[in-house]
Structures are given as structure tokens and as C-alpha cells.
Short mmCIF file of C-alpha atoms in Angstrom, two decimals:
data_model
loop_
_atom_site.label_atom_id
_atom_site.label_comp_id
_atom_site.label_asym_id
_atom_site.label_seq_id
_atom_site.Cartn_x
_atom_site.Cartn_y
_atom_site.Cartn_z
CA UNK A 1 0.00 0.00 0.00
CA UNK A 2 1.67 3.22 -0.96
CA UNK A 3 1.61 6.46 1.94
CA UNK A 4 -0.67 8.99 1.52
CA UNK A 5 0.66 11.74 -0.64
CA UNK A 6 1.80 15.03 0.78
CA UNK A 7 2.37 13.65 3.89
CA UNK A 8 4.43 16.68 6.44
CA UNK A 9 8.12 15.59 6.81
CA UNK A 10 8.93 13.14 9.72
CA UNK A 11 10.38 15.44 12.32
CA UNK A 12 13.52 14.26 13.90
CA UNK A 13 13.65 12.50 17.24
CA UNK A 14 16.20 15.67 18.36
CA UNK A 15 16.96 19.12 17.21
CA UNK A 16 19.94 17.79 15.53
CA UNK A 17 18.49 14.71 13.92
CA UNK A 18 18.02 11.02 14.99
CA UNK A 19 21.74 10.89 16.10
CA UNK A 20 22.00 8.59 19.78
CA UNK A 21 21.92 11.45 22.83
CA UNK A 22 25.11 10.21 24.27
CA UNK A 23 26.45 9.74 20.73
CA UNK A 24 25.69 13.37 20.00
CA UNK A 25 27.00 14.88 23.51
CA UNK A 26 29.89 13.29 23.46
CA UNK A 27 30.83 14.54 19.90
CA UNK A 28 30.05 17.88 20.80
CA UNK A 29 32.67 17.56 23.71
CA UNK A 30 29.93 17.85 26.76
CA UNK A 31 28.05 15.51 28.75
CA UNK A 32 24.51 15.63 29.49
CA UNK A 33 22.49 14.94 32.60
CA UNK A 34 18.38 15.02 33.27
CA UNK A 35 16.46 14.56 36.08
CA UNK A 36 13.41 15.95 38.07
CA UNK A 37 13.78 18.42 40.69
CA UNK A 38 10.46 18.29 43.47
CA UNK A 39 9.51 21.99 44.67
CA UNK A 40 6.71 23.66 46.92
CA UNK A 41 4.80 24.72 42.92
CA UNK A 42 5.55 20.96 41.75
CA UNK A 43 7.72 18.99 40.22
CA UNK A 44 9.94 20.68 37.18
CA UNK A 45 12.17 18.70 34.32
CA UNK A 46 15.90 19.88 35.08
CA UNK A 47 19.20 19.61 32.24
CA UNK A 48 22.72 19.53 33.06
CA UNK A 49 25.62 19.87 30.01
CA UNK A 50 29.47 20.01 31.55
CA UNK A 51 32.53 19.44 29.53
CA UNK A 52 33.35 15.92 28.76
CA UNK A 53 36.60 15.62 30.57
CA UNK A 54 35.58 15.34 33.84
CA UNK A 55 39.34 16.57 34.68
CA UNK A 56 38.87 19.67 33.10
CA UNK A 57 38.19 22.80 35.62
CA UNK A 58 34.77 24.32 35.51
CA UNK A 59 35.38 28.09 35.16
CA UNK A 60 32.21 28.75 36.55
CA UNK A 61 28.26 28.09 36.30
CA UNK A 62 25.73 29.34 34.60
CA UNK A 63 21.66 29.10 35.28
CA UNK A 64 19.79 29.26 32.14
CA UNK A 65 16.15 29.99 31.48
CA UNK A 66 14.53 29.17 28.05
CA UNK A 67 11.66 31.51 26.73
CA UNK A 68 7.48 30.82 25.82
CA UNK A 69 6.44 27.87 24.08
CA UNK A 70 10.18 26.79 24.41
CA UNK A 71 11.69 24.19 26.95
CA UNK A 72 15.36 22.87 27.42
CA UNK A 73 15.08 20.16 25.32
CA UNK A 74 15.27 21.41 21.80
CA UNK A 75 17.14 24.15 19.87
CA UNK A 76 17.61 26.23 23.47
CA UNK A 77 20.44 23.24 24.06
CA UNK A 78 22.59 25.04 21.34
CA UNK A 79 23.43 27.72 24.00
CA UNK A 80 24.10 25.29 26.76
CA UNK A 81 25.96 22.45 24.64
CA UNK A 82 27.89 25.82 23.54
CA UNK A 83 28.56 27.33 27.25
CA UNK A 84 29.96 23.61 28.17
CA UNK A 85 32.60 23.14 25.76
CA UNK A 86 33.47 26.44 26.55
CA UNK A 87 34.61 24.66 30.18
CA UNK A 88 31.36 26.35 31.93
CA UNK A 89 29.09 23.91 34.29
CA UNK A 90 25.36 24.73 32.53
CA UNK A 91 22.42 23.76 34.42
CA UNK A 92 18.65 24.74 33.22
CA UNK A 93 14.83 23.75 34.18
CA UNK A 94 11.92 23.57 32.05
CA UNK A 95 9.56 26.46 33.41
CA UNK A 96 6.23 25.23 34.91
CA UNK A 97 3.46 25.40 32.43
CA UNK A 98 6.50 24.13 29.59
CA UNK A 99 8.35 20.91 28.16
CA UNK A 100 8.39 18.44 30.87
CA UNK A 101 7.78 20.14 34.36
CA UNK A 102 4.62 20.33 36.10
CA UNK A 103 1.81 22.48 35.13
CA UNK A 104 -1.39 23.34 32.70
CA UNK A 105 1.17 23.73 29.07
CA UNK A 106 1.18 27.21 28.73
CA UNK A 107 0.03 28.59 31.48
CA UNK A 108 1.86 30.86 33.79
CA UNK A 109 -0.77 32.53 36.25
CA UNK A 110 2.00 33.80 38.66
CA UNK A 111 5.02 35.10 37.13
CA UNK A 112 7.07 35.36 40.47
CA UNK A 113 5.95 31.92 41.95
CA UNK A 114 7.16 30.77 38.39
CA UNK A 115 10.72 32.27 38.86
CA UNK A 116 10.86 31.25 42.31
CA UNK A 117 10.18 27.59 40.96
CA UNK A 118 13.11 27.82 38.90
CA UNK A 119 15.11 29.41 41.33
CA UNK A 120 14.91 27.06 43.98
CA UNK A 121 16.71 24.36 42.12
CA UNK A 122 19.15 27.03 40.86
CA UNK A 123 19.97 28.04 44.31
CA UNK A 124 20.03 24.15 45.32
CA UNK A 125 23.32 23.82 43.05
CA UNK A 126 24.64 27.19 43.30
CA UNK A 127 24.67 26.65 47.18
CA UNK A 128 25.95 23.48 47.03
CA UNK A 129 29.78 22.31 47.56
CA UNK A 130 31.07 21.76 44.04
CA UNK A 131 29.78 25.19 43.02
CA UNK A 132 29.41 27.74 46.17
CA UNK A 133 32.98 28.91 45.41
CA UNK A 134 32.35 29.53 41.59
CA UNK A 135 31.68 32.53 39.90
CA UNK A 136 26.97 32.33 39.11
CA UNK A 137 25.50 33.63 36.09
CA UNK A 138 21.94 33.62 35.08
CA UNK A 139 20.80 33.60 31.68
CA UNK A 140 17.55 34.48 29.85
CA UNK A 141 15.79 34.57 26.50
CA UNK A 142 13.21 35.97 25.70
CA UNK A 143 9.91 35.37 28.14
CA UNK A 144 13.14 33.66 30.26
CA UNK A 145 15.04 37.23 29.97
CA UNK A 146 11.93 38.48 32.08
CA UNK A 147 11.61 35.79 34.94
CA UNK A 148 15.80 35.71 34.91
CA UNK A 149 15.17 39.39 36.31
CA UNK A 150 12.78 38.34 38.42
CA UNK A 151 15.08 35.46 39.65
CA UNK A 152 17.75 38.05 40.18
CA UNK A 153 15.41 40.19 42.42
CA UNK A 154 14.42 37.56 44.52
CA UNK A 155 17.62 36.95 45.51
CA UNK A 156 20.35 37.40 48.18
CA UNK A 157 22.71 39.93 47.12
CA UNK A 158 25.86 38.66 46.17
CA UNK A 159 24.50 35.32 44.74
CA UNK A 160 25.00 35.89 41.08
CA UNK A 161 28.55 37.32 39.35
CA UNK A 162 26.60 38.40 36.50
CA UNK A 163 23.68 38.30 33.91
CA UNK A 164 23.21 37.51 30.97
CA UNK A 165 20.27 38.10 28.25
CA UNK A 166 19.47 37.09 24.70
CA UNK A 167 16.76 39.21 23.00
CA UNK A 168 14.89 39.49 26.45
CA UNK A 169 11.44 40.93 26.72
CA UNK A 170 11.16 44.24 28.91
CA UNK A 171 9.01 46.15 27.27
CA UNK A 172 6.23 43.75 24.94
CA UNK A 173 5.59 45.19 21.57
CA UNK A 174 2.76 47.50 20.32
CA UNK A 175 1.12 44.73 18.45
CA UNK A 176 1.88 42.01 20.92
CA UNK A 177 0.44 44.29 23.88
CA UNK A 178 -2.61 42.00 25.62
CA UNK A 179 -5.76 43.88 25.23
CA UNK A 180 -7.17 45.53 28.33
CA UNK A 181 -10.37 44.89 27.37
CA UNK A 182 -9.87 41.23 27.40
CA UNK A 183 -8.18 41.41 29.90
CA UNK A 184 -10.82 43.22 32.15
CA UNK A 185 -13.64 40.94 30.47
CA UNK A 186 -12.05 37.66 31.17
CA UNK A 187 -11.18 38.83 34.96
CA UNK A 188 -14.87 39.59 36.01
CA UNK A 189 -15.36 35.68 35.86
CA UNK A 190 -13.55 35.09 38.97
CA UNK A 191 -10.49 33.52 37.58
CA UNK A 192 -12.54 31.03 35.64
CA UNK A 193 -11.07 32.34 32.52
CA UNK A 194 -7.86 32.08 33.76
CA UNK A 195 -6.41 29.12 31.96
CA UNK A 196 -8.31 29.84 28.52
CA UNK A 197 -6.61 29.58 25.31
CA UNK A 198 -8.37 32.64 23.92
CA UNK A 199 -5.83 35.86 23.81
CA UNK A 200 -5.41 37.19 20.40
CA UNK A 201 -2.03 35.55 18.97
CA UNK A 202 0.73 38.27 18.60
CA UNK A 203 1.78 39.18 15.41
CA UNK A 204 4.74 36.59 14.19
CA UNK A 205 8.12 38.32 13.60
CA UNK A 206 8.99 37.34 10.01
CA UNK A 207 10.74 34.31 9.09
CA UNK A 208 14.73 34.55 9.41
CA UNK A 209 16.69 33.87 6.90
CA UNK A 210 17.77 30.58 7.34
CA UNK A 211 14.88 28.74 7.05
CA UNK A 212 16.12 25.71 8.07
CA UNK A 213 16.12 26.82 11.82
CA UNK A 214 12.12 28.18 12.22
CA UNK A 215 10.86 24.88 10.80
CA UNK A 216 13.47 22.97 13.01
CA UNK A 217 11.83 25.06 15.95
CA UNK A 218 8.19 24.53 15.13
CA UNK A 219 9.16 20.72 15.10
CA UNK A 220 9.40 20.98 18.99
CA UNK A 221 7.28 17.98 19.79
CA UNK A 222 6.96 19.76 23.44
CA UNK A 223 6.23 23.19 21.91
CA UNK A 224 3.29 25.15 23.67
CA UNK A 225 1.33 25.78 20.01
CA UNK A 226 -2.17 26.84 21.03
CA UNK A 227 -3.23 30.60 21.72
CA UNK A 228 -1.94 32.52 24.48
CA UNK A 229 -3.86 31.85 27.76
CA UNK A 230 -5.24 34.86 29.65
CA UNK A 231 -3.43 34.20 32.88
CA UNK A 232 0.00 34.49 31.05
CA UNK A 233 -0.82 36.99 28.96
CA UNK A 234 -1.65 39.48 32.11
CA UNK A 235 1.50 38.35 33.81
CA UNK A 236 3.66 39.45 30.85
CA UNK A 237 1.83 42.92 30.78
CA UNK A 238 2.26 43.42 34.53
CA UNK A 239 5.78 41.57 35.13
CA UNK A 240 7.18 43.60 31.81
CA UNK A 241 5.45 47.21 34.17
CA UNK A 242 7.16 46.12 37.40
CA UNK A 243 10.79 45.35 36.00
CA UNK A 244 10.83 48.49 33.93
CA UNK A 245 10.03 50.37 37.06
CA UNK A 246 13.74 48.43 39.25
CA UNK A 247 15.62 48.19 36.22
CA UNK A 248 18.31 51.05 39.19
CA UNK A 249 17.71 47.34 41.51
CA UNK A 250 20.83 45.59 39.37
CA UNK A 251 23.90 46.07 40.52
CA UNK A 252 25.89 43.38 38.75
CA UNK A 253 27.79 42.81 35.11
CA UNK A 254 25.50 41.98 32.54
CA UNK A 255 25.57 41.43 28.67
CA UNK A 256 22.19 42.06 26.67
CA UNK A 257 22.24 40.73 23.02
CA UNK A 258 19.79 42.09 20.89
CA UNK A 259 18.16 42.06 16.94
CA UNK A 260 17.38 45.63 15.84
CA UNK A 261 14.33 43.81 13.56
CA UNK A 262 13.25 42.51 16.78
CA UNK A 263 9.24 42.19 16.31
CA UNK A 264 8.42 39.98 19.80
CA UNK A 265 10.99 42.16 22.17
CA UNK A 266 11.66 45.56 22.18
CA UNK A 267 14.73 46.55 21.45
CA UNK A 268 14.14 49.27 23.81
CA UNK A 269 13.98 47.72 26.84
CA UNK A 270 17.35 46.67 26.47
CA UNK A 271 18.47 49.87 25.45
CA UNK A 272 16.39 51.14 29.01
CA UNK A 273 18.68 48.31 31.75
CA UNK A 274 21.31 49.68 30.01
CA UNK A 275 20.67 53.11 30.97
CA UNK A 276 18.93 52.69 33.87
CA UNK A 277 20.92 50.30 35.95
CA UNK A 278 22.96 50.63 38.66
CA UNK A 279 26.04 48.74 37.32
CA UNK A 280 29.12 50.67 37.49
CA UNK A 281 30.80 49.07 35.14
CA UNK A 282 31.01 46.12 33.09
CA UNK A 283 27.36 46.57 31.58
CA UNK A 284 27.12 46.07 27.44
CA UNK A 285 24.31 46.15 25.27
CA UNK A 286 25.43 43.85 21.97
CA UNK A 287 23.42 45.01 18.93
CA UNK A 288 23.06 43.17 15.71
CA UNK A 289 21.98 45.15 13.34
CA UNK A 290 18.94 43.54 10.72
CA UNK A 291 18.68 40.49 13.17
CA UNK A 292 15.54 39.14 14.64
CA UNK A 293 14.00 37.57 17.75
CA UNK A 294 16.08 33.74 18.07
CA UNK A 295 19.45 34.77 17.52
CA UNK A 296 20.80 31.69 18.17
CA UNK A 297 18.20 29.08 16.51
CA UNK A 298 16.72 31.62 13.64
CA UNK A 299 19.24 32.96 12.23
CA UNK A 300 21.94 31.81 10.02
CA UNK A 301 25.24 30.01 11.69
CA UNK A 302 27.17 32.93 10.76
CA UNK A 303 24.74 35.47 12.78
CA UNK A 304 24.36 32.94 15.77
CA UNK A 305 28.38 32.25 15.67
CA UNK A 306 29.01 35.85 15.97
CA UNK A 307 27.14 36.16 19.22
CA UNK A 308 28.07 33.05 20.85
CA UNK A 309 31.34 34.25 19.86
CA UNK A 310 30.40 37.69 21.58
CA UNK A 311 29.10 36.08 24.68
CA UNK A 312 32.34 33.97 25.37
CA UNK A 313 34.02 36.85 25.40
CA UNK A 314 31.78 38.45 27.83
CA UNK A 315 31.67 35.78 29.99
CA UNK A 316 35.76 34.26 29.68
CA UNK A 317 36.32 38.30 30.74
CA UNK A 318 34.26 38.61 33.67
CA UNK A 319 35.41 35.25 34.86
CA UNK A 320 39.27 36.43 34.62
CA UNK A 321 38.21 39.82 36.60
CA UNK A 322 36.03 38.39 39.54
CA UNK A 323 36.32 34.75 39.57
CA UNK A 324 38.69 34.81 43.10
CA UNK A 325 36.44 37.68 44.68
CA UNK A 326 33.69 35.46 44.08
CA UNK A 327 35.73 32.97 45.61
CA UNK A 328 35.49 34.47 49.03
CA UNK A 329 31.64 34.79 49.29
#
């Protein structure tokens, strides 16, 4: 019997193709480790990628937080497999409501009990022996940029060495701004309405120019695809409000990449931590110029090489400069 024509392509069993995990790891010089961390909000899916030679010094770790729709398990790895060969110890959760942690998919109804998920098994490694001497970063993209600085705020000064953001949302687009109306509507039923999948979908940035990487990303077999529900949606408006109002609250290094054709973050928010924050020095706003949203997974190798190759820098510098004053904490 022969298929049925026009059939959609197979997608591959990873981001990379049908290639054996530890097969794949281990040719990309890193080793991977997954597990299931239990909090007070549930349980959440947790990723570990380290350097292969388990001889080699860690130079230091680095917390990363993946952004809507997304999880830890698909193209987001390219930053962490990328952070581990660079010798860095790379350690990242699924956030509730996404992939394979706990939660209604999609659905983020409280944006700080959603960071302080995360955070708690951040802390749980950062605190513990092998890594309470090492210099902490957090990282965030996108939706992850935004609980990262929520992360950072709800904790103990002199916990992280730095920060780190890749096209991270601040201030939400005209077009992508949740309706008030709905908003209003939807909360007179008590919270019934919550959960729905029934927020306007923003307006898609347009496709990048490989186009290899946005179909690779829609092929996310854990990919959050339905409409925005309203519970996330007001979270965005009013966590995006509340950070733009403490940007002066950070005090420590941080890089911020960012797409001038950005059409799901504005640029300007970036451009607004940079100016508004309290960091002395070591503060740098990275922009490419004609780039979009996923600057590592949706745009071409040569774009997404350039600012992996601008964020080792960043990172190899600060590591050099404060790695033994972090050492004393």
C-alpha cells in the first residue's frame, strides 16, 4: 500500500536529527544529565551539560532559562551544549506550564511563583559544595530574559557574578500588547477564565533567513502551540510594568544581546537596563543590526556564531576579573 501523498516531513527525534543522545554529547565535547527536581509549585524537568573531561576545571556556572512555548530540550540546548565546551558547568529547568515540568502547558498565572520555581533548584546547586565557590550567572531569553530578572530580584545579594540576556522581553511590543479589554472581560469571571486559550495571537516576527532553523523550531514535539492563555498573557503585561520600574535594583555585570528587527521584544527595553541600571561598570548592550528575535536558533550560523562568539568573550572576561572575589563569598 503506498503512503498517503503530501504527507508533512517526519520530524527528527532531536533538534539535531536522529543521532543517539550520548552519541551526539559526546561529539560535541559535553556531557549531558536530566532529572526531576520536586519543589513547593511541583515537580519541574531539570538539564545539566558540563565538559566531557571530567578533569577539566569548571570556570564557573551558569543558570539558564529558556523563553514561551520553548523548553530545554530542543534548539535552546545550542546555548548550553555551547557554554559547556566552553569549560562552563550549565544547568537549566523547564519552566512550569512548559516541556516536561509540572503544570497546565502554557500557562503561567503567577510570574514570580514561576521564577521562584526555577530558582529554587538554581539556588540548590549554586549553594551546594562543588559550586558555592564559583563565579553564578543567570541567563535568559526571551519570556526567560523576564523571569531571569525576576530570579535576580528575589535573591540574596551577592549570589549571582553576572547576567546575561538574549533578545529578552522588557518592554512587549505595540502589536503584541494583551488587550485591556480582554483582559478586564475575562477577569470579572472570577479567575474562571484564567487558563483559557483565547488571547489574540501576537503578530509573528517574520521568518529569518535561514529557514532551516524556524521549521526545526516549530518541530518541537513539546512546543506550547495553542493561543496565548489569559493568565500568562496578564502576567507578561504586569511583570514587563514592574521590572521596567527596578531596572536602578541591578547592581551586577550583565551582557544584553539584541536584533534591531526585533518584532516579539523591544529593542528598547534593552536599550532602558542599560541606561537605567545601577552597574558601574562592566554593563554592554550587543546590537546586531537587521537580526531578529532567536538569535541563536533563527538565524543563520554565521549570525548565531558571531554572538556566541560575543558572549564567550563576555563571559571568559568577567570570569578572569572576579572569579577569586567570588571565591570568598
Amino acid at each position: 500500500m503506498q503512503p498517503p501523498p503530501n504527507l508533512p516531513p517526519q520530524p527528527p527525534q532531536f533538534f539535531w536529527g536522529d543521532t543517539p543522545e550520548d552519541e551526539y554529547y559526546k561529539s560535541e565535547g559535553v556531557r549531558n544529565s536530566k532529572s526531576y527536581y520536586q519543589t513547593p509549585n511541583g515537580k519541574i524537568f531539570t538539564q545539566s551539560w558540563l565538559p566531557l573531561d571530567q578533569n577539566q576545571p569548571v570556570k564557573a556556572a551558569v543558570f539558564m532559562t529558556h523563553g514561551y512555548t520553548s523548553d530545554s530540550s530542543w534548539v535552546f540546548q545550542r546555548i548550553c551544549i555551547a557554554y559547556a565546551k566552553w569549560g562552563y558547568a550549565v544547568f537549566a529547568a523547564d519552566l512550569v506550564g512548559h516541556g516536561r515540568s509540572d503544570g497546565l502547558h502554557g500557562y503561567i498565572g503567577d510570574m514570580d511563583k514561576a521564577a521562584a520555581t526555577s530558582l529554587s533548584y538554581f539556588l540548590s546547586v549554586r549553594r551546594s559544595e562543588e559550586y558555592s565557590t564559583l563565579p553564578a550567572f543567570l541567563f535568559g531569553e526571551s519570556m526567560g530574559g523576564l523571569i531571569t530578572m525576576l530570579m535576580y530580584f528575589q535573591s540574596d545579594p551577592d549570589t549571582w557574578s553576572g547576567l546575561i540576556f538574549s533578545s529578552p522581553l522588557l518592554i512587549i511590543p505595540e502589536p503584541m500588547i494583551p488587550s485591556k479589554l480582554h483582559l478586564t472581560l475575562y477577569g470579572l469571571l472570577f479567575g474562571l477564565a484564567d487558563t483559557w486559550a483565547v488571547m489574540p495571537a501576537p503578530r509573528m516576527a517574520p521568518p529569518p533567513k535561514d529557514m532551516q532553523k524556524p521549521n526545526l523550531k516549530g518541530m518541537n514535539p513539546r512546543r506550547y502551540a495553542g493561543k496565548p492563555r489569559v493568565g500568562t498573557m496578564r502576567e507578561v503585561a504586569r511583570v514587563t510594568d514592574y521590572v521596567q520600574k527596578n531596572f536602578e535594583k541591578v547592581k551586577v555585570p550583565f551582557l544584553v544581546a539584541h536584533g534591531t528587527s526585533d518584532l516579539m521584544a523591544c529593542l528598547s527595553g534593552s536599550e532602558m537596563l542599560y541606561e537605567k541600571a545601577s552597574t558601574m561598570e562592566d554593563k554592554e548592550l550587543k546590537l546586531y543590526e537587521g537580526m531578529g528575535h532567536s538569535l541563536i536558533s533563527g538565524e543563520s550560523d554565521e549570525v548565531s556564531d558571531r554572538v556566541l562568539a560575543d558572549m564567550k568573550a563576555w563571559i571568559d572576561d568577567k570570569v578572569e576579573k572576579y572569579g577569586p572575589k567570588c571565591s570568598d563569598d
